[in-house]
Amino acid sequence: MSARILDGRALSKEIRASLFDRSLRLKNDGRAPGLAVILVGNDPASEVYVRNKSKACDECGVMSKVFHFPNTVSEHELVGLIEELNVSNEIDGILVQLPLPEHVNVRNIIGCISVNKDVDGFHLYNIGGLVAGGTIFPPCTPYGVQLLLETANIEVSGKNVVIVGASNIVGKPMALMLLQKDATVSVCHIKTNDLSLYTKLADVLIVAAGKPGLITADMVKNDVVVIDVGINRMIDGSITGDVDFDNVKHKASWITPVPGGVGPMTVTMLIENTIRSAELRMAINPININPAVTPAEMRLSI
Ligand code: NAP
């Protein structure tokens, strides 16, 4: 037996075509949606991610602007730019590419982004919305995973979902989203004793640890659905996930490849959040875009 592939690249292509139509409608109604990306330093991986996001914006008819700072930039300068972007009439989404240099407090920076433009979904308001059952912008990676599961009609209600990795950007928001869908969720992390005890129970296993080969075939049960979020750059330049794909695929019912699984979906959901932000802004105030729209006015449930 070999698992069916959850093809994030193909699904992204379909979604991006519909996103282009939505952007075009907005453009015809006044202006194209706009995304601002803030990049600090010269981390090659971050530069690749930012390039991919800009390319996806072009593909979907979204205007994007990259603000690239040297590593020495002060927190004050970054806050100043974010404050300008918060009130800019041509920007609907603001994204700060992580990681930031150590002298910059990430929480302060994310906290400065207007919740109405927090298209990465990292602001405390948006995270809090996940707990309370509603949010404006769901964090992109878990949002993409949820869509992959839904599109393949993989039901999580009543299922054992095991998440390996408890980061603020993937593991924790993923757990909250699937809890809302009535899954029984376990979250494992570096201090989990006997990881395989949990992974063997999983009907749906989501892995976001950043450890190549962490999940082997003996750690999963037959017919498990495997979502590999990990992106690991190997010495030979190739990219691999956290799951031993070649062996696990023989036990799984569905599995995501790396690359071509969750990665493209993350970028696509970022664009979706940006376009939705523009749609909300235009619908609320189609002529004079009001950047001070309150979260309650823009609230969506996921
Ligand atoms: P992170 O902040 O480093 O978090 C990794 C999490 O995994 C932490 O909770 C860590 O536990 C846990 N962990 C590490 N080793 C483990 C082990 N051996 N057993 C159990 N848990 C372990 O990373 P992240 O930002 O969430 O990203 C995780 C991976 O996903 C990375 O490879 C990243 O590149 C990738 N990623 C991919 C996408 C995408 O679009 N596909 C998006 C975001 C991230 P502790 O906190 O206790 O150490």
mmCIF file of C-alpha atoms and ligand atoms in Angstrom:
data_model
loop_
_atom_site.group_PDB
_atom_site.id
_atom_site.type_symbol
_atom_site.label_atom_id
_atom_site.label_comp_id
_atom_site.label_asym_id
_atom_site.label_seq_id
_atom_site.Cartn_x
_atom_site.Cartn_y
_atom_site.Cartn_z
ATOM 1 C CA MET A 1 0.000 0.000 0.000
ATOM 2 C CA SER A 2 1.164 3.537 -0.657
ATOM 3 C CA ALA A 3 -0.410 6.642 0.808
ATOM 4 C CA ARG A 4 -2.359 9.163 -1.257
ATOM 5 C CA ILE A 5 -0.489 12.434 -1.611
ATOM 6 C CA LEU A 6 -1.834 15.624 -0.087
ATOM 7 C CA ASP A 7 -0.569 17.843 -2.870
ATOM 8 C CA GLY A 8 -0.181 21.354 -1.487
ATOM 9 C CA ARG A 9 1.352 22.633 -4.690
ATOM 10 C CA ALA A 10 -1.647 21.602 -6.819
ATOM 11 C CA LEU A 11 -4.186 22.878 -4.286
ATOM 12 C CA SER A 12 -2.278 26.176 -3.991
ATOM 13 C CA LYS A 13 -2.385 26.602 -7.758
ATOM 14 C CA GLU A 14 -6.187 26.254 -7.728
ATOM 15 C CA ILE A 15 -6.609 28.616 -4.770
ATOM 16 C CA ARG A 16 -4.227 31.196 -6.264
ATOM 17 C CA ALA A 17 -6.282 31.312 -9.462
ATOM 18 C CA SER A 18 -9.352 32.236 -7.423
ATOM 19 C CA LEU A 19 -7.314 34.709 -5.371
ATOM 20 C CA PHE A 20 -6.280 36.438 -8.578
ATOM 21 C CA ASP A 21 -9.969 36.916 -9.467
ATOM 22 C CA ARG A 22 -10.667 38.386 -6.020
ATOM 23 C CA SER A 23 -7.705 40.779 -6.370
ATOM 24 C CA LEU A 24 -8.906 41.848 -9.783
ATOM 25 C CA ARG A 25 -12.358 42.654 -8.408
ATOM 26 C CA LEU A 26 -10.754 44.784 -5.699
ATOM 27 C CA LYS A 27 -8.557 46.512 -8.251
ATOM 28 C CA ASN A 28 -11.595 47.279 -10.405
ATOM 29 C CA ASP A 29 -13.365 48.627 -7.325
ATOM 30 C CA GLY A 30 -10.528 50.956 -6.358
ATOM 31 C CA ARG A 31 -7.108 49.437 -5.793
ATOM 32 C CA ALA A 32 -5.211 46.153 -5.672
ATOM 33 C CA PRO A 33 -4.590 44.592 -2.234
ATOM 34 C CA GLY A 34 -1.167 45.438 -0.784
ATOM 35 C CA LEU A 35 1.273 43.465 1.364
ATOM 36 C CA ALA A 36 4.314 44.963 3.125
ATOM 37 C CA VAL A 37 7.135 42.579 4.019
ATOM 38 C CA ILE A 38 9.849 43.611 6.463
ATOM 39 C CA LEU A 39 13.120 41.716 6.153
ATOM 40 C CA VAL A 40 16.104 42.269 8.436
ATOM 41 C CA GLY A 41 19.606 40.991 7.702
ATOM 42 C CA ASN A 42 20.894 38.555 5.083
ATOM 43 C CA ASP A 43 19.750 35.146 6.245
ATOM 44 C CA PRO A 44 19.625 33.161 2.954
ATOM 45 C CA ALA A 45 16.568 31.115 4.034
ATOM 46 C CA SER A 46 14.646 34.288 4.986
ATOM 47 C CA GLU A 47 15.586 35.857 1.650
ATOM 48 C CA VAL A 48 14.220 32.809 -0.201
ATOM 49 C CA TYR A 49 10.970 32.908 1.821
ATOM 50 C CA VAL A 50 10.519 36.620 1.095
ATOM 51 C CA ARG A 51 11.190 36.097 -2.624
ATOM 52 C CA ASN A 52 8.592 33.301 -2.689
ATOM 53 C CA LYS A 53 6.039 35.540 -0.998
ATOM 54 C CA SER A 54 6.670 38.370 -3.467
ATOM 55 C CA LYS A 55 6.344 35.960 -6.402
ATOM 56 C CA ALA A 56 3.072 34.606 -5.002
ATOM 57 C CA CYS A 57 1.792 38.188 -4.632
ATOM 58 C CA ASP A 58 2.583 38.849 -8.306
ATOM 59 C CA GLU A 59 0.817 35.632 -9.280
ATOM 60 C CA CYS A 60 -2.307 36.637 -7.336
ATOM 61 C CA GLY A 61 -2.444 40.301 -8.384
ATOM 62 C CA VAL A 62 -1.388 41.588 -4.965
ATOM 63 C CA MET A 63 0.941 44.587 -4.770
ATOM 64 C CA SER A 64 3.923 43.794 -2.529
ATOM 65 C CA LYS A 65 6.628 46.005 -1.080
ATOM 66 C CA VAL A 66 9.737 44.628 0.613
ATOM 67 C CA PHE A 67 11.490 46.782 3.219
ATOM 68 C CA HIS A 68 14.984 45.317 3.636
ATOM 69 C CA PHE A 69 17.075 46.515 6.602
ATOM 70 C CA PRO A 70 20.623 45.664 7.657
ATOM 71 C CA ASN A 71 21.150 43.573 10.819
ATOM 72 C CA THR A 72 22.052 46.733 12.719
ATOM 73 C CA VAL A 73 18.581 48.285 12.379
ATOM 74 C CA SER A 74 17.153 49.511 15.688
ATOM 75 C CA GLU A 75 13.858 48.399 17.176
ATOM 76 C CA HIS A 76 12.850 52.060 17.128
ATOM 77 C CA GLU A 77 13.302 52.274 13.330
ATOM 78 C CA LEU A 78 11.273 49.123 12.772
ATOM 79 C CA VAL A 79 8.478 50.352 15.030
ATOM 80 C CA GLY A 80 8.465 53.660 13.133
ATOM 81 C CA LEU A 81 8.014 51.895 9.801
ATOM 82 C CA ILE A 82 5.257 49.628 11.157
ATOM 83 C CA GLU A 83 3.392 52.647 12.515
ATOM 84 C CA GLU A 84 3.506 54.238 9.053
ATOM 85 C CA LEU A 85 2.325 51.033 7.394
ATOM 86 C CA ASN A 86 -0.498 50.653 9.937
ATOM 87 C CA VAL A 87 -2.094 53.825 8.586
ATOM 88 C CA SER A 88 -1.089 53.470 4.941
ATOM 89 C CA ASN A 89 -4.034 53.400 2.557
ATOM 90 C CA GLU A 90 -2.307 51.075 0.125
ATOM 91 C CA ILE A 91 -1.239 48.371 2.590
ATOM 92 C CA ASP A 92 -3.657 45.682 3.838
ATOM 93 C CA GLY A 93 -1.167 43.274 5.372
ATOM 94 C CA ILE A 94 2.131 43.635 7.251
ATOM 95 C CA LEU A 95 4.506 40.743 7.659
ATOM 96 C CA VAL A 96 7.760 40.729 9.589
ATOM 97 C CA GLN A 97 9.984 37.917 8.366
ATOM 98 C CA LEU A 98 11.358 35.988 11.360
ATOM 99 C CA PRO A 99 13.886 35.495 12.841
ATOM 100 C CA LEU A 100 14.906 39.006 13.843
ATOM 101 C CA PRO A 101 18.357 39.868 15.274
ATOM 102 C CA GLU A 102 18.729 39.286 19.010
ATOM 103 C CA HIS A 103 18.715 42.981 19.939
ATOM 104 C CA VAL A 104 15.184 43.354 18.552
ATOM 105 C CA ASN A 105 12.302 42.205 20.760
ATOM 106 C CA VAL A 106 10.055 40.131 18.489
ATOM 107 C CA ARG A 107 7.051 40.449 20.783
ATOM 108 C CA ASN A 108 7.265 44.251 20.761
ATOM 109 C CA ILE A 109 7.517 44.313 16.983
ATOM 110 C CA ILE A 110 4.610 41.931 16.364
ATOM 111 C CA GLY A 111 2.592 43.783 19.003
ATOM 112 C CA CYS A 112 2.967 47.040 17.022
ATOM 113 C CA ILE A 113 1.298 45.619 13.915
ATOM 114 C CA SER A 114 -2.336 46.695 13.683
ATOM 115 C CA VAL A 115 -4.531 43.641 14.326
ATOM 116 C CA ASN A 116 -6.401 44.620 11.170
ATOM 117 C CA LYS A 117 -3.236 44.111 9.101
ATOM 118 C CA ASP A 118 -1.755 41.170 11.022
ATOM 119 C CA VAL A 119 -2.024 38.786 8.063
ATOM 120 C CA ASP A 120 0.523 36.378 9.592
ATOM 121 C CA GLY A 121 -1.896 35.962 12.506
ATOM 122 C CA PHE A 122 0.798 36.324 15.189
ATOM 123 C CA HIS A 123 -0.648 39.291 17.098
ATOM 124 C CA LEU A 124 -1.909 38.407 20.571
ATOM 125 C CA TYR A 125 -5.441 39.456 19.526
ATOM 126 C CA ASN A 126 -5.460 36.957 16.688
ATOM 127 C CA ILE A 127 -3.948 34.199 18.830
ATOM 128 C CA GLY A 128 -6.493 34.998 21.567
ATOM 129 C CA GLY A 129 -9.228 34.759 18.954
ATOM 130 C CA LEU A 130 -8.211 31.176 18.305
ATOM 131 C CA VAL A 131 -8.736 30.340 21.965
ATOM 132 C CA ALA A 132 -12.100 32.079 22.174
ATOM 133 C CA GLY A 133 -13.375 30.510 18.952
ATOM 134 C CA GLY A 134 -12.935 33.323 16.439
ATOM 135 C CA THR A 135 -10.072 35.201 14.876
ATOM 136 C CA ILE A 136 -9.518 37.796 12.157
ATOM 137 C CA PHE A 137 -6.525 36.191 10.484
ATOM 138 C CA PRO A 138 -5.664 32.558 11.239
ATOM 139 C CA PRO A 139 -1.883 31.911 11.296
ATOM 140 C CA CYS A 140 -0.933 30.862 7.769
ATOM 141 C CA THR A 141 0.724 27.470 8.268
ATOM 142 C CA PRO A 142 -2.003 25.914 10.456
ATOM 143 C CA TYR A 143 -4.628 27.547 8.215
ATOM 144 C CA GLY A 144 -3.010 25.869 5.186
ATOM 145 C CA VAL A 145 -2.902 22.500 6.947
ATOM 146 C CA GLN A 146 -6.563 22.792 7.878
ATOM 147 C CA LEU A 147 -7.479 23.514 4.265
ATOM 148 C CA LEU A 148 -5.417 20.573 2.995
ATOM 149 C CA LEU A 149 -7.311 18.277 5.379
ATOM 150 C CA GLU A 150 -10.714 19.731 4.523
ATOM 151 C CA THR A 151 -10.144 19.592 0.777
ATOM 152 C CA ALA A 152 -9.291 15.891 1.015
ATOM 153 C CA ASN A 153 -12.425 15.358 3.168
ATOM 154 C CA ILE A 154 -10.314 14.182 6.086
ATOM 155 C CA GLU A 155 -12.562 14.532 9.114
ATOM 156 C CA VAL A 156 -10.823 15.377 12.392
ATOM 157 C CA SER A 157 -13.876 15.435 14.663
ATOM 158 C CA GLY A 158 -13.479 12.741 17.323
ATOM 159 C CA LYS A 159 -10.071 11.720 15.931
ATOM 160 C CA ASN A 160 -6.784 11.524 17.800
ATOM 161 C CA VAL A 161 -4.664 14.317 16.390
ATOM 162 C CA VAL A 162 -1.060 14.332 17.595
ATOM 163 C CA ILE A 163 1.074 17.404 16.935
ATOM 164 C CA VAL A 164 4.848 17.132 17.324
ATOM 165 C CA GLY A 165 6.214 20.627 17.989
ATOM 166 C CA ALA A 166 4.720 23.318 20.192
ATOM 167 C CA SER A 167 5.902 26.583 18.648
ATOM 168 C CA ASN A 168 3.781 29.727 18.721
ATOM 169 C CA ILE A 169 3.628 29.833 14.915
ATOM 170 C CA VAL A 170 2.780 26.217 14.111
ATOM 171 C CA GLY A 171 2.171 23.682 16.897
ATOM 172 C CA LYS A 172 0.135 25.722 19.381
ATOM 173 C CA PRO A 173 -2.213 27.504 16.925
ATOM 174 C CA MET A 174 -2.658 24.219 15.030
ATOM 175 C CA ALA A 175 -3.759 22.548 18.258
ATOM 176 C CA LEU A 176 -6.270 25.318 18.989
ATOM 177 C CA MET A 177 -7.739 25.209 15.471
ATOM 178 C CA LEU A 178 -8.242 21.457 15.512
ATOM 179 C CA LEU A 179 -9.648 21.512 19.024
ATOM 180 C CA GLN A 180 -12.322 23.818 17.629
ATOM 181 C CA LYS A 181 -13.042 21.137 15.040
ATOM 182 C CA ASP A 182 -13.668 18.651 17.897
ATOM 183 C CA ALA A 183 -10.448 16.680 17.501
ATOM 184 C CA THR A 184 -8.788 15.164 20.567
ATOM 185 C CA VAL A 185 -5.444 16.908 20.398
ATOM 186 C CA SER A 186 -2.112 15.993 22.004
ATOM 187 C CA VAL A 187 0.842 18.331 21.648
ATOM 188 C CA CYS A 188 4.335 16.838 22.013
ATOM 189 C CA HIS A 189 7.605 18.736 22.396
ATOM 190 C CA ILE A 190 11.241 18.192 23.222
ATOM 191 C CA LYS A 191 10.462 17.190 26.825
ATOM 192 C CA THR A 192 7.778 14.652 25.896
ATOM 193 C CA ASN A 193 8.719 11.294 27.375
ATOM 194 C CA ASP A 194 8.437 8.495 24.832
ATOM 195 C CA LEU A 195 7.302 10.389 21.749
ATOM 196 C CA SER A 196 6.315 7.188 19.938
ATOM 197 C CA LEU A 197 3.736 6.372 22.635
ATOM 198 C CA TYR A 198 1.795 9.390 21.328
ATOM 199 C CA THR A 199 2.576 9.150 17.630
ATOM 200 C CA LYS A 200 1.341 5.529 17.548
ATOM 201 C CA LEU A 201 -2.051 6.712 18.808
ATOM 202 C CA ALA A 202 -2.428 9.322 16.069
ATOM 203 C CA ASP A 203 -5.181 9.111 13.467
ATOM 204 C CA VAL A 204 -3.766 12.386 12.167
ATOM 205 C CA LEU A 205 -0.100 13.172 12.861
ATOM 206 C CA ILE A 206 1.180 16.703 12.292
ATOM 207 C CA VAL A 207 4.930 17.141 12.625
ATOM 208 C CA ALA A 208 6.591 20.539 12.998
ATOM 209 C CA ALA A 209 9.822 19.991 14.912
ATOM 210 C CA GLY A 210 12.517 20.900 12.381
ATOM 211 C CA LYS A 211 14.272 17.527 12.863
ATOM 212 C CA PRO A 212 14.858 15.514 9.668
ATOM 213 C CA GLY A 213 13.865 11.852 9.955
ATOM 214 C CA LEU A 214 12.305 12.311 13.410
ATOM 215 C CA ILE A 215 9.225 10.226 12.539
ATOM 216 C CA THR A 216 9.959 6.713 11.325
ATOM 217 C CA ALA A 217 7.575 4.002 10.102
ATOM 218 C CA ASP A 218 7.657 2.086 13.410
ATOM 219 C CA MET A 219 6.283 5.195 15.182
ATOM 220 C CA VAL A 220 2.966 5.332 13.306
ATOM 221 C CA LYS A 221 -0.050 3.079 12.969
ATOM 222 C CA ASN A 222 -1.558 1.853 9.708
ATOM 223 C CA ASP A 223 -3.742 4.330 7.809
ATOM 224 C CA VAL A 224 -2.512 7.379 9.696
ATOM 225 C CA VAL A 225 -2.806 10.763 7.936
ATOM 226 C CA VAL A 226 0.632 12.419 8.052
ATOM 227 C CA ILE A 227 1.199 16.141 7.675
ATOM 228 C CA ASP A 228 4.891 17.040 7.560
ATOM 229 C CA VAL A 229 5.414 20.742 8.226
ATOM 230 C CA GLY A 230 9.191 20.478 8.670
ATOM 231 C CA ILE A 231 11.542 22.174 6.232
ATOM 232 C CA ASN A 232 15.141 21.106 6.694
ATOM 233 C CA ARG A 233 17.947 22.154 4.376
ATOM 234 C CA MET A 234 20.431 19.304 3.986
ATOM 235 C CA ILE A 235 24.170 19.696 3.330
ATOM 236 C CA ASP A 236 23.702 18.703 -0.333
ATOM 237 C CA GLY A 237 21.225 21.596 -0.750
ATOM 238 C CA SER A 238 18.129 19.394 -0.849
ATOM 239 C CA ILE A 239 15.092 20.061 1.322
ATOM 240 C CA THR A 240 13.510 17.403 3.476
ATOM 241 C CA GLY A 241 10.797 17.210 6.110
ATOM 242 C CA ASP A 242 10.674 15.719 9.602
ATOM 243 C CA VAL A 243 9.130 12.436 8.447
ATOM 244 C CA ASP A 244 10.865 9.453 6.836
ATOM 245 C CA PHE A 245 8.588 9.827 3.812
ATOM 246 C CA ASP A 246 9.835 6.802 1.819
ATOM 247 C CA ASN A 247 8.981 4.330 4.588
ATOM 248 C CA VAL A 248 6.071 6.044 6.334
ATOM 249 C CA LYS A 249 4.148 6.359 3.049
ATOM 250 C CA HIS A 250 3.671 2.574 3.009
ATOM 251 C CA LYS A 251 1.700 2.703 6.263
ATOM 252 C CA ALA A 252 -0.110 6.019 5.906
ATOM 253 C CA SER A 253 -3.426 6.610 4.133
ATOM 254 C CA TRP A 254 -2.482 10.200 3.224
ATOM 255 C CA ILE A 255 0.823 12.034 3.438
ATOM 256 C CA THR A 256 2.239 15.432 2.477
ATOM 257 C CA PRO A 257 5.489 15.542 0.489
ATOM 258 C CA VAL A 258 8.320 17.957 1.318
ATOM 259 C CA PRO A 259 8.708 20.079 -0.685
ATOM 260 C CA GLY A 260 5.289 20.537 -2.278
ATOM 261 C CA GLY A 261 3.033 19.923 0.722
ATOM 262 C CA VAL A 262 2.494 22.457 3.489
ATOM 263 C CA GLY A 263 5.050 25.035 2.239
ATOM 264 C CA PRO A 264 3.104 26.355 -0.774
ATOM 265 C CA MET A 265 -0.101 26.362 1.286
ATOM 266 C CA THR A 266 1.474 28.629 3.909
ATOM 267 C CA VAL A 267 2.310 31.256 1.297
ATOM 268 C CA THR A 268 -1.107 30.911 -0.328
ATOM 269 C CA MET A 269 -2.904 31.469 2.966
ATOM 270 C CA LEU A 270 -0.814 34.583 3.561
ATOM 271 C CA ILE A 271 -2.113 35.971 0.272
ATOM 272 C CA GLU A 272 -5.645 34.870 1.166
ATOM 273 C CA ASN A 273 -5.429 36.726 4.485
ATOM 274 C CA THR A 274 -4.114 39.838 2.689
ATOM 275 C CA ILE A 275 -6.904 39.826 0.130
ATOM 276 C CA ARG A 276 -9.515 39.219 2.817
ATOM 277 C CA SER A 277 -8.090 42.139 4.768
ATOM 278 C CA ALA A 278 -8.511 44.358 1.678
ATOM 279 C CA GLU A 279 -12.041 43.043 1.103
ATOM 280 C CA LEU A 280 -12.998 43.791 4.681
ATOM 281 C CA ARG A 281 -11.498 47.269 4.504
ATOM 282 C CA MET A 282 -13.215 48.085 1.198
ATOM 283 C CA ALA A 283 -16.559 46.676 2.328
ATOM 284 C CA ILE A 284 -16.497 48.648 5.543
ATOM 285 C CA ASN A 285 -15.453 51.874 3.911
ATOM 286 C CA PRO A 286 -15.242 51.497 0.141
ATOM 287 C CA ILE A 287 -14.165 55.056 -0.655
ATOM 288 C CA ASN A 288 -12.145 56.227 2.295
ATOM 289 C CA ILE A 289 -10.272 53.281 3.704
ATOM 290 C CA ASN A 290 -10.266 53.533 7.457
ATOM 291 C CA PRO A 291 -7.172 51.946 9.018
ATOM 292 C CA ALA A 292 -8.578 52.337 12.509
ATOM 293 C CA VAL A 293 -11.333 49.772 12.018
ATOM 294 C CA THR A 294 -11.807 47.976 15.294
ATOM 295 C CA PRO A 295 -11.143 44.258 15.592
ATOM 296 C CA ALA A 296 -14.798 43.641 16.512
ATOM 297 C CA GLU A 297 -15.928 45.118 13.209
ATOM 298 C CA MET A 298 -13.602 42.864 11.258
ATOM 299 C CA ARG A 299 -14.065 39.722 13.288
ATOM 300 C CA LEU A 300 -14.490 36.508 11.344
ATOM 301 C CA SER A 301 -14.919 33.030 12.634
ATOM 302 C CA ILE A 302 -12.844 30.201 11.177
HETATM 303 P P1 NAP B 1 10.535 25.869 16.423
HETATM 304 O O1 NAP B 1 10.068 27.182 16.873
HETATM 305 O O2 NAP B 1 11.975 25.503 16.506
HETATM 306 O O3 NAP B 1 9.694 24.762 17.204
HETATM 307 C C1 NAP B 1 9.986 23.390 17.088
HETATM 308 C C2 NAP B 1 9.137 22.632 18.077
HETATM 309 O O4 NAP B 1 9.446 21.249 17.960
HETATM 310 C C3 NAP B 1 9.392 23.016 19.519
HETATM 311 O O5 NAP B 1 8.180 22.938 20.241
HETATM 312 C C4 NAP B 1 10.359 21.925 19.989
HETATM 313 O O6 NAP B 1 10.241 21.651 21.383
HETATM 314 C C5 NAP B 1 9.837 20.733 19.230
HETATM 315 N N1 NAP B 1 10.843 19.707 19.040
HETATM 316 C C6 NAP B 1 12.093 19.851 18.568
HETATM 317 N N2 NAP B 1 12.717 18.653 18.537
HETATM 318 C C7 NAP B 1 11.836 17.750 19.001
HETATM 319 C C8 NAP B 1 11.907 16.355 19.222
HETATM 320 N N3 NAP B 1 13.000 15.658 18.975
HETATM 321 N N4 NAP B 1 10.803 15.742 19.735
HETATM 322 C C9 NAP B 1 9.685 16.434 20.011
HETATM 323 N N5 NAP B 1 9.563 17.772 19.818
HETATM 324 C C10 NAP B 1 10.637 18.413 19.313
HETATM 325 O O7 NAP B 1 10.139 25.603 14.915
HETATM 326 P P2 NAP B 1 8.858 26.072 14.056
HETATM 327 O O8 NAP B 1 9.040 27.474 13.659
HETATM 328 O O9 NAP B 1 7.586 25.631 14.660
HETATM 329 O O10 NAP B 1 9.110 25.191 12.747
HETATM 330 C C11 NAP B 1 9.158 23.775 12.836
HETATM 331 C C12 NAP B 1 9.558 23.227 11.484
HETATM 332 O O11 NAP B 1 8.556 23.595 10.547
HETATM 333 C C13 NAP B 1 10.861 23.807 10.918
HETATM 334 O O12 NAP B 1 11.471 22.804 10.125
HETATM 335 C C14 NAP B 1 10.396 24.955 10.040
HETATM 336 O O13 NAP B 1 11.304 25.233 9.001
HETATM 337 C C15 NAP B 1 9.132 24.357 9.501
HETATM 338 N N6 NAP B 1 8.132 25.333 9.090
HETATM 339 C C16 NAP B 1 7.558 25.106 7.915
HETATM 340 C C17 NAP B 1 6.561 25.934 7.458
HETATM 341 C C18 NAP B 1 5.909 25.616 6.177
HETATM 342 O O14 NAP B 1 5.271 26.472 5.602
HETATM 343 N N7 NAP B 1 6.008 24.381 5.700
HETATM 344 C C19 NAP B 1 6.164 27.054 8.213
HETATM 345 C C20 NAP B 1 6.768 27.258 9.453
HETATM 346 C C21 NAP B 1 7.748 26.378 9.885
HETATM 347 P P3 NAP B 1 10.872 22.720 22.466
HETATM 348 O O15 NAP B 1 10.226 24.027 22.217
HETATM 349 O O16 NAP B 1 10.440 22.164 23.770
HETATM 350 O O17 NAP B 1 12.333 22.724 22.187
#
